[in-house]
């Protein structure tokens, strides 16, 4: 909707309140319900929002190492702006009107810490290069017969999964939970997050959903909204959904794979496809893939943003550990899918479901465009067979500290995203590492409490 259409909708439907939200650095939605007058007054001027939302972590603990905001600045308001084109209604909340926002002003200025604003800048660059980017992110997540209260009471132990056993692609399990299962599919579609496929994955109570592909910014919006929407819909059914990358050491992790392709602006041709080339990969596709391979170690925290991310990135766990690519190979970091002209695409398999979609998608697109701009050659051979064993081109960092330190010192990362973002983001990841380093885990208690 444009401004005139939004105003008409509010008037015609006697709307008195609306909801808006934006994603913080972790991809967590922060927002509020506002009055009709507040919405109308701020459409052009913006809405003041305390910038502590970019100065604290996912548990609202304030960072001690960021320059953008803090006690030194007094945590002032920063202006955020609603993107009216993101209008939708929330079907499980009495169809309250909802908008996404970011911190990009009408003059194009933006807050370096705002993930959506960062992606918008990358998308603008893509369009200036003459391309239309189509993206989609898919997610796996576990469902439990728990509530926030029961999780606290249990200390996040002995949680009851929605269904027992390892039963991927199960028709039986989804039928046994059909009320929840079909509510997910139907409500998400009504919320303008059309689902291409929804099924169980292997593991107790785990689902996987593929979101229909779309223009890259819209695809990222849908991915961000998907995670919160699933949690809200699940809560209606007495279910708690988690998007942790690896909640249990003995079970598979949860992926957040990114599918992508570049097209002519009129969508008349998939520029990744060339039937005359080896693997049907166009030269543009090869350059894009080469850029991702090259930038991968420089941008890894954008794909693996939490301590837990790296518990998933281990050998034999359906997640990559090496800097590799292959054709329809699920053991490599990048997977080329070339079934038909329309469906030829690249799948970036590093991200888990714990990613901030704006940042993961920005990393994928920016690094691909980097390869095109620099006319990079794909001099890394496709991996045939086990990608875990192919360490020819190196391995991914195995923890958040090493990955964040590498990005913090990377000239490539700063070239792609600017000093302001790289400094702020990597400091938040190093903070995350420090919180983990000083914690005492159950593993330590069980191993050392009595015997040492």
mmCIF file with all atom_site columns, C-alpha atoms in Angstrom, residues 135-298:
data_model
loop_
_atom_site.group_PDB
_atom_site.id
_atom_site.type_symbol
_atom_site.label_atom_id
_atom_site.label_alt_id
_atom_site.label_comp_id
_atom_site.label_asym_id
_atom_site.label_entity_id
_atom_site.label_seq_id
_atom_site.pdbx_PDB_ins_code
_atom_site.Cartn_x
_atom_site.Cartn_y
_atom_site.Cartn_z
_atom_site.occupancy
_atom_site.B_iso_or_equiv
_atom_site.pdbx_formal_charge
_atom_site.auth_seq_id
_atom_site.auth_comp_id
_atom_site.auth_asym_id
_atom_site.auth_atom_id
_atom_site.pdbx_PDB_model_num
ATOM 1   C CA . UNK A 1 135 ? 15.583 -14.994 -2.651  1.00 0.00 ? 135 UNK A CA 1
ATOM 2   C CA . UNK A 1 136 ? 13.936 -17.383 -0.232  1.00 0.00 ? 136 UNK A CA 1
ATOM 3   C CA . UNK A 1 137 ? 14.948 -18.679 3.171   1.00 0.00 ? 137 UNK A CA 1
ATOM 4   C CA . UNK A 1 138 ? 13.812 -21.998 4.564   1.00 0.00 ? 138 UNK A CA 1
ATOM 5   C CA . UNK A 1 139 ? 13.721 -22.895 8.254   1.00 0.00 ? 139 UNK A CA 1
ATOM 6   C CA . UNK A 1 140 ? 13.789 -25.942 10.485  1.00 0.00 ? 140 UNK A CA 1
ATOM 7   C CA . UNK A 1 141 ? 12.630 -25.634 14.080  1.00 0.00 ? 141 UNK A CA 1
ATOM 8   C CA . UNK A 1 142 ? 11.649 -27.836 17.041  1.00 0.00 ? 142 UNK A CA 1
ATOM 9   C CA . UNK A 1 143 ? 8.240  -27.735 18.725  1.00 0.00 ? 143 UNK A CA 1
ATOM 10  C CA . UNK A 1 144 ? 7.602  -28.613 22.376  1.00 0.00 ? 144 UNK A CA 1
ATOM 11  C CA . UNK A 1 145 ? 4.517  -29.109 24.535  1.00 0.00 ? 145 UNK A CA 1
ATOM 12  C CA . UNK A 1 146 ? 5.728  -26.321 26.797  1.00 0.00 ? 146 UNK A CA 1
ATOM 13  C CA . UNK A 1 147 ? 5.039  -22.711 27.731  1.00 0.00 ? 147 UNK A CA 1
ATOM 14  C CA . UNK A 1 148 ? 7.444  -19.916 28.714  1.00 0.00 ? 148 UNK A CA 1
ATOM 15  C CA . UNK A 1 149 ? 6.439  -20.581 32.331  1.00 0.00 ? 149 UNK A CA 1
ATOM 16  C CA . UNK A 1 150 ? 6.986  -24.337 32.189  1.00 0.00 ? 150 UNK A CA 1
ATOM 17  C CA . UNK A 1 151 ? 10.379 -23.868 30.547  1.00 0.00 ? 151 UNK A CA 1
ATOM 18  C CA . UNK A 1 152 ? 11.470 -21.614 33.393  1.00 0.00 ? 152 UNK A CA 1
ATOM 19  C CA . UNK A 1 153 ? 10.126 -24.014 36.016  1.00 0.00 ? 153 UNK A CA 1
ATOM 20  C CA . UNK A 1 154 ? 11.943 -26.939 34.393  1.00 0.00 ? 154 UNK A CA 1
ATOM 21  C CA . UNK A 1 155 ? 15.140 -24.962 33.932  1.00 0.00 ? 155 UNK A CA 1
ATOM 22  C CA . UNK A 1 156 ? 15.002 -25.821 30.221  1.00 0.00 ? 156 UNK A CA 1
ATOM 23  C CA . UNK A 1 157 ? 15.461 -29.535 31.029  1.00 0.00 ? 157 UNK A CA 1
ATOM 24  C CA . UNK A 1 158 ? 13.278 -32.586 30.373  1.00 0.00 ? 158 UNK A CA 1
ATOM 25  C CA . UNK A 1 159 ? 11.210 -30.744 27.797  1.00 0.00 ? 159 UNK A CA 1
ATOM 26  C CA . UNK A 1 160 ? 8.418  -32.699 26.102  1.00 0.00 ? 160 UNK A CA 1
ATOM 27  C CA . UNK A 1 161 ? 8.619  -32.643 22.293  1.00 0.00 ? 161 UNK A CA 1
ATOM 28  C CA . UNK A 1 162 ? 5.475  -32.254 20.218  1.00 0.00 ? 162 UNK A CA 1
ATOM 29  C CA . UNK A 1 163 ? 5.935  -35.765 18.857  1.00 0.00 ? 163 UNK A CA 1
ATOM 30  C CA . UNK A 1 164 ? 8.368  -38.620 19.629  1.00 0.00 ? 164 UNK A CA 1
ATOM 31  C CA . UNK A 1 165 ? 11.058 -40.243 17.538  1.00 0.00 ? 165 UNK A CA 1
ATOM 32  C CA . UNK A 1 166 ? 12.923 -39.590 14.311  1.00 0.00 ? 166 UNK A CA 1
ATOM 33  C CA . UNK A 1 167 ? 10.264 -39.343 11.611  1.00 0.00 ? 167 UNK A CA 1
ATOM 34  C CA . UNK A 1 168 ? 11.194 -37.096 8.684   1.00 0.00 ? 168 UNK A CA 1
ATOM 35  C CA . UNK A 1 169 ? 8.564  -36.327 6.032   1.00 0.00 ? 169 UNK A CA 1
ATOM 36  C CA . UNK A 1 170 ? 5.969  -38.052 8.180   1.00 0.00 ? 170 UNK A CA 1
ATOM 37  C CA . UNK A 1 171 ? 2.351  -37.936 7.060   1.00 0.00 ? 171 UNK A CA 1
ATOM 38  C CA . UNK A 1 172 ? 1.331  -39.651 10.287  1.00 0.00 ? 172 UNK A CA 1
ATOM 39  C CA . UNK A 1 173 ? 2.915  -37.153 12.690  1.00 0.00 ? 173 UNK A CA 1
ATOM 40  C CA . UNK A 1 174 ? 1.410  -34.125 10.956  1.00 0.00 ? 174 UNK A CA 1
ATOM 41  C CA . UNK A 1 175 ? -2.004 -35.798 10.929  1.00 0.00 ? 175 UNK A CA 1
ATOM 42  C CA . UNK A 1 176 ? -1.712 -36.410 14.667  1.00 0.00 ? 176 UNK A CA 1
ATOM 43  C CA . UNK A 1 177 ? -1.112 -32.675 15.154  1.00 0.00 ? 177 UNK A CA 1
ATOM 44  C CA . UNK A 1 178 ? -3.241 -31.510 12.233  1.00 0.00 ? 178 UNK A CA 1
ATOM 45  C CA . UNK A 1 179 ? -4.936 -28.600 14.035  1.00 0.00 ? 179 UNK A CA 1
ATOM 46  C CA . UNK A 1 180 ? -1.594 -26.937 14.726  1.00 0.00 ? 180 UNK A CA 1
ATOM 47  C CA . UNK A 1 181 ? -0.062 -28.055 11.433  1.00 0.00 ? 181 UNK A CA 1
ATOM 48  C CA . UNK A 1 182 ? -2.774 -26.629 9.196   1.00 0.00 ? 182 UNK A CA 1
ATOM 49  C CA . UNK A 1 183 ? -3.142 -23.520 11.334  1.00 0.00 ? 183 UNK A CA 1
ATOM 50  C CA . UNK A 1 184 ? 0.529  -22.821 10.615  1.00 0.00 ? 184 UNK A CA 1
ATOM 51  C CA . UNK A 1 185 ? 0.104  -23.224 6.874   1.00 0.00 ? 185 UNK A CA 1
ATOM 52  C CA . UNK A 1 186 ? -3.143 -21.268 6.634   1.00 0.00 ? 186 UNK A CA 1
ATOM 53  C CA . UNK A 1 187 ? -2.322 -18.433 9.040   1.00 0.00 ? 187 UNK A CA 1
ATOM 54  C CA . UNK A 1 188 ? 1.115  -17.805 7.561   1.00 0.00 ? 188 UNK A CA 1
ATOM 55  C CA . UNK A 1 189 ? -0.375 -17.627 4.076   1.00 0.00 ? 189 UNK A CA 1
ATOM 56  C CA . UNK A 1 190 ? -3.028 -15.174 5.294   1.00 0.00 ? 190 UNK A CA 1
ATOM 57  C CA . UNK A 1 191 ? -0.204 -13.146 6.860   1.00 0.00 ? 191 UNK A CA 1
ATOM 58  C CA . UNK A 1 192 ? 1.377  -12.796 3.401   1.00 0.00 ? 192 UNK A CA 1
ATOM 59  C CA . UNK A 1 193 ? 4.050  -15.408 4.065   1.00 0.00 ? 193 UNK A CA 1
ATOM 60  C CA . UNK A 1 194 ? 3.050  -18.015 1.468   1.00 0.00 ? 194 UNK A CA 1
ATOM 61  C CA . UNK A 1 195 ? 4.518  -21.426 2.239   1.00 0.00 ? 195 UNK A CA 1
ATOM 62  C CA . UNK A 1 196 ? 5.854  -23.554 -0.607  1.00 0.00 ? 196 UNK A CA 1
ATOM 63  C CA . UNK A 1 197 ? 6.192  -26.659 1.547   1.00 0.00 ? 197 UNK A CA 1
ATOM 64  C CA . UNK A 1 198 ? 5.742  -27.702 5.184   1.00 0.00 ? 198 UNK A CA 1
ATOM 65  C CA . UNK A 1 199 ? 6.707  -31.083 6.630   1.00 0.00 ? 199 UNK A CA 1
ATOM 66  C CA . UNK A 1 200 ? 8.354  -32.868 9.534   1.00 0.00 ? 200 UNK A CA 1
ATOM 67  C CA . UNK A 1 201 ? 12.135 -33.223 9.566   1.00 0.00 ? 201 UNK A CA 1
ATOM 68  C CA . UNK A 1 202 ? 14.064 -35.984 11.278  1.00 0.00 ? 202 UNK A CA 1
ATOM 69  C CA . UNK A 1 203 ? 13.896 -35.483 15.016  1.00 0.00 ? 203 UNK A CA 1
ATOM 70  C CA . UNK A 1 204 ? 11.221 -35.320 17.727  1.00 0.00 ? 204 UNK A CA 1
ATOM 71  C CA . UNK A 1 205 ? 8.777  -32.513 17.044  1.00 0.00 ? 205 UNK A CA 1
ATOM 72  C CA . UNK A 1 206 ? 10.816 -30.836 14.313  1.00 0.00 ? 206 UNK A CA 1
ATOM 73  C CA . UNK A 1 207 ? 9.238  -29.118 11.293  1.00 0.00 ? 207 UNK A CA 1
ATOM 74  C CA . UNK A 1 208 ? 10.666 -27.569 8.164   1.00 0.00 ? 208 UNK A CA 1
ATOM 75  C CA . UNK A 1 209 ? 9.064  -24.842 6.046   1.00 0.00 ? 209 UNK A CA 1
ATOM 76  C CA . UNK A 1 210 ? 10.131 -23.421 2.695   1.00 0.00 ? 210 UNK A CA 1
ATOM 77  C CA . UNK A 1 211 ? 8.870  -19.890 2.125   1.00 0.00 ? 211 UNK A CA 1
ATOM 78  C CA . UNK A 1 212 ? 7.900  -18.967 -1.432  1.00 0.00 ? 212 UNK A CA 1
ATOM 79  C CA . UNK A 1 213 ? 10.650 -16.974 -3.156  1.00 0.00 ? 213 UNK A CA 1
ATOM 80  C CA . UNK A 1 214 ? 10.257 -13.239 -3.738  1.00 0.00 ? 214 UNK A CA 1
ATOM 81  C CA . UNK A 1 215 ? 12.186 -10.053 -4.443  1.00 0.00 ? 215 UNK A CA 1
ATOM 82  C CA . UNK A 1 216 ? 15.094 -10.071 -2.004  1.00 0.00 ? 216 UNK A CA 1
ATOM 83  C CA . UNK A 1 217 ? 13.940 -7.416  0.502   1.00 0.00 ? 217 UNK A CA 1
ATOM 84  C CA . UNK A 1 218 ? 10.417 -8.842  0.607   1.00 0.00 ? 218 UNK A CA 1
ATOM 85  C CA . UNK A 1 219 ? 11.887 -12.323 1.040   1.00 0.00 ? 219 UNK A CA 1
ATOM 86  C CA . UNK A 1 220 ? 13.948 -11.139 4.015   1.00 0.00 ? 220 UNK A CA 1
ATOM 87  C CA . UNK A 1 221 ? 10.898 -9.409  5.524   1.00 0.00 ? 221 UNK A CA 1
ATOM 88  C CA . UNK A 1 222 ? 8.938  -12.645 5.259   1.00 0.00 ? 222 UNK A CA 1
ATOM 89  C CA . UNK A 1 223 ? 11.758 -14.657 6.804   1.00 0.00 ? 223 UNK A CA 1
ATOM 90  C CA . UNK A 1 224 ? 12.022 -12.283 9.779   1.00 0.00 ? 224 UNK A CA 1
ATOM 91  C CA . UNK A 1 225 ? 8.258  -12.293 10.298  1.00 0.00 ? 225 UNK A CA 1
ATOM 92  C CA . UNK A 1 226 ? 8.044  -16.059 9.855   1.00 0.00 ? 226 UNK A CA 1
ATOM 93  C CA . UNK A 1 227 ? 10.010 -16.838 13.005  1.00 0.00 ? 227 UNK A CA 1
ATOM 94  C CA . UNK A 1 228 ? 7.915  -14.640 15.294  1.00 0.00 ? 228 UNK A CA 1
ATOM 95  C CA . UNK A 1 229 ? 4.688  -15.674 13.567  1.00 0.00 ? 229 UNK A CA 1
ATOM 96  C CA . UNK A 1 230 ? 5.439  -19.370 14.113  1.00 0.00 ? 230 UNK A CA 1
ATOM 97  C CA . UNK A 1 231 ? 6.103  -18.724 17.805  1.00 0.00 ? 231 UNK A CA 1
ATOM 98  C CA . UNK A 1 232 ? 2.833  -16.804 18.204  1.00 0.00 ? 232 UNK A CA 1
ATOM 99  C CA . UNK A 1 233 ? 0.748  -19.381 16.337  1.00 0.00 ? 233 UNK A CA 1
ATOM 100 C CA . UNK A 1 234 ? 2.385  -22.206 18.294  1.00 0.00 ? 234 UNK A CA 1
ATOM 101 C CA . UNK A 1 235 ? 1.617  -20.463 21.577  1.00 0.00 ? 235 UNK A CA 1
ATOM 102 C CA . UNK A 1 236 ? -2.099 -20.535 20.722  1.00 0.00 ? 236 UNK A CA 1
ATOM 103 C CA . UNK A 1 237 ? -1.846 -24.322 20.749  1.00 0.00 ? 237 UNK A CA 1
ATOM 104 C CA . UNK A 1 238 ? 0.154  -24.614 23.971  1.00 0.00 ? 238 UNK A CA 1
ATOM 105 C CA . UNK A 1 239 ? 3.324  -25.218 21.995  1.00 0.00 ? 239 UNK A CA 1
ATOM 106 C CA . UNK A 1 240 ? 6.708  -23.543 22.276  1.00 0.00 ? 240 UNK A CA 1
ATOM 107 C CA . UNK A 1 241 ? 8.779  -23.290 19.083  1.00 0.00 ? 241 UNK A CA 1
ATOM 108 C CA . UNK A 1 242 ? 12.555 -22.843 19.146  1.00 0.00 ? 242 UNK A CA 1
ATOM 109 C CA . UNK A 1 243 ? 14.820 -21.685 16.329  1.00 0.00 ? 243 UNK A CA 1
ATOM 110 C CA . UNK A 1 244 ? 18.061 -22.501 18.118  1.00 0.00 ? 244 UNK A CA 1
ATOM 111 C CA . UNK A 1 245 ? 20.622 -23.844 15.681  1.00 0.00 ? 245 UNK A CA 1
ATOM 112 C CA . UNK A 1 246 ? 21.359 -26.877 17.882  1.00 0.00 ? 246 UNK A CA 1
ATOM 113 C CA . UNK A 1 247 ? 19.268 -27.399 20.997  1.00 0.00 ? 247 UNK A CA 1
ATOM 114 C CA . UNK A 1 248 ? 20.445 -30.958 21.703  1.00 0.00 ? 248 UNK A CA 1
ATOM 115 C CA . UNK A 1 249 ? 23.869 -32.490 21.072  1.00 0.00 ? 249 UNK A CA 1
ATOM 116 C CA . UNK A 1 250 ? 22.362 -35.835 20.055  1.00 0.00 ? 250 UNK A CA 1
ATOM 117 C CA . UNK A 1 251 ? 19.882 -34.477 17.498  1.00 0.00 ? 251 UNK A CA 1
ATOM 118 C CA . UNK A 1 252 ? 20.292 -32.766 14.132  1.00 0.00 ? 252 UNK A CA 1
ATOM 119 C CA . UNK A 1 253 ? 20.559 -28.992 14.093  1.00 0.00 ? 253 UNK A CA 1
ATOM 120 C CA . UNK A 1 254 ? 18.140 -26.543 12.518  1.00 0.00 ? 254 UNK A CA 1
ATOM 121 C CA . UNK A 1 255 ? 19.061 -24.929 9.213   1.00 0.00 ? 255 UNK A CA 1
ATOM 122 C CA . UNK A 1 256 ? 18.112 -21.608 7.661   1.00 0.00 ? 256 UNK A CA 1
ATOM 123 C CA . UNK A 1 257 ? 19.314 -22.206 4.092   1.00 0.00 ? 257 UNK A CA 1
ATOM 124 C CA . UNK A 1 258 ? 19.176 -19.301 1.652   1.00 0.00 ? 258 UNK A CA 1
ATOM 125 C CA . UNK A 1 259 ? 18.125 -19.824 -1.981  1.00 0.00 ? 259 UNK A CA 1
ATOM 126 C CA . UNK A 1 260 ? 19.004 -17.104 -4.480  1.00 0.00 ? 260 UNK A CA 1
ATOM 127 C CA . UNK A 1 261 ? 19.219 -16.180 -8.151  1.00 0.00 ? 261 UNK A CA 1
ATOM 128 C CA . UNK A 1 262 ? 19.679 -13.047 -10.246 1.00 0.00 ? 262 UNK A CA 1
ATOM 129 C CA . UNK A 1 263 ? 17.262 -12.166 -13.026 1.00 0.00 ? 263 UNK A CA 1
ATOM 130 C CA . UNK A 1 264 ? 16.761 -9.533  -15.679 1.00 0.00 ? 264 UNK A CA 1
ATOM 131 C CA . UNK A 1 265 ? 14.808 -6.652  -14.182 1.00 0.00 ? 265 UNK A CA 1
ATOM 132 C CA . UNK A 1 266 ? 11.674 -7.610  -16.137 1.00 0.00 ? 266 UNK A CA 1
ATOM 133 C CA . UNK A 1 267 ? 11.986 -11.208 -14.803 1.00 0.00 ? 267 UNK A CA 1
ATOM 134 C CA . UNK A 1 268 ? 12.191 -12.505 -18.370 1.00 0.00 ? 268 UNK A CA 1
ATOM 135 C CA . UNK A 1 269 ? 15.413 -14.468 -17.825 1.00 0.00 ? 269 UNK A CA 1
ATOM 136 C CA . UNK A 1 270 ? 17.178 -16.258 -14.994 1.00 0.00 ? 270 UNK A CA 1
ATOM 137 C CA . UNK A 1 271 ? 20.737 -14.954 -15.373 1.00 0.00 ? 271 UNK A CA 1
ATOM 138 C CA . UNK A 1 272 ? 22.191 -17.914 -13.460 1.00 0.00 ? 272 UNK A CA 1
ATOM 139 C CA . UNK A 1 273 ? 21.179 -20.393 -16.189 1.00 0.00 ? 273 UNK A CA 1
ATOM 140 C CA . UNK A 1 274 ? 23.014 -21.188 -19.412 1.00 0.00 ? 274 UNK A CA 1
ATOM 141 C CA . UNK A 1 275 ? 22.169 -24.498 -21.070 1.00 0.00 ? 275 UNK A CA 1
ATOM 142 C CA . UNK A 1 276 ? 25.388 -24.408 -23.134 1.00 0.00 ? 276 UNK A CA 1
ATOM 143 C CA . UNK A 1 277 ? 27.739 -24.240 -20.127 1.00 0.00 ? 277 UNK A CA 1
ATOM 144 C CA . UNK A 1 278 ? 29.054 -26.974 -17.841 1.00 0.00 ? 278 UNK A CA 1
ATOM 145 C CA . UNK A 1 279 ? 26.508 -27.632 -15.083 1.00 0.00 ? 279 UNK A CA 1
ATOM 146 C CA . UNK A 1 280 ? 24.230 -25.159 -16.936 1.00 0.00 ? 280 UNK A CA 1
ATOM 147 C CA . UNK A 1 281 ? 25.895 -22.361 -14.925 1.00 0.00 ? 281 UNK A CA 1
ATOM 148 C CA . UNK A 1 282 ? 26.210 -18.980 -16.645 1.00 0.00 ? 282 UNK A CA 1
ATOM 149 C CA . UNK A 1 283 ? 29.402 -16.952 -16.311 1.00 0.00 ? 283 UNK A CA 1
ATOM 150 C CA . UNK A 1 284 ? 27.494 -14.574 -14.031 1.00 0.00 ? 284 UNK A CA 1
ATOM 151 C CA . UNK A 1 285 ? 26.505 -17.486 -11.804 1.00 0.00 ? 285 UNK A CA 1
ATOM 152 C CA . UNK A 1 286 ? 30.130 -18.613 -11.572 1.00 0.00 ? 286 UNK A CA 1
ATOM 153 C CA . UNK A 1 287 ? 31.313 -15.111 -10.647 1.00 0.00 ? 287 UNK A CA 1
ATOM 154 C CA . UNK A 1 288 ? 28.574 -14.810 -8.023  1.00 0.00 ? 288 UNK A CA 1
ATOM 155 C CA . UNK A 1 289 ? 29.477 -18.191 -6.531  1.00 0.00 ? 289 UNK A CA 1
ATOM 156 C CA . UNK A 1 290 ? 33.195 -17.341 -6.563  1.00 0.00 ? 290 UNK A CA 1
ATOM 157 C CA . UNK A 1 291 ? 32.439 -14.146 -4.648  1.00 0.00 ? 291 UNK A CA 1
ATOM 158 C CA . UNK A 1 292 ? 30.574 -16.057 -1.965  1.00 0.00 ? 292 UNK A CA 1
ATOM 159 C CA . UNK A 1 293 ? 33.392 -18.564 -1.585  1.00 0.00 ? 293 UNK A CA 1
ATOM 160 C CA . UNK A 1 294 ? 35.968 -15.787 -1.296  1.00 0.00 ? 294 UNK A CA 1
ATOM 161 C CA . UNK A 1 295 ? 33.983 -13.674 1.199   1.00 0.00 ? 295 UNK A CA 1
ATOM 162 C CA . UNK A 1 296 ? 32.734 -16.600 3.304   1.00 0.00 ? 296 UNK A CA 1
ATOM 163 C CA . UNK A 1 297 ? 35.456 -16.527 6.015   1.00 0.00 ? 297 UNK A CA 1
ATOM 164 C CA . UNK A 1 298 ? 35.211 -12.728 6.200   1.00 0.00 ? 298 UNK A CA 1
#
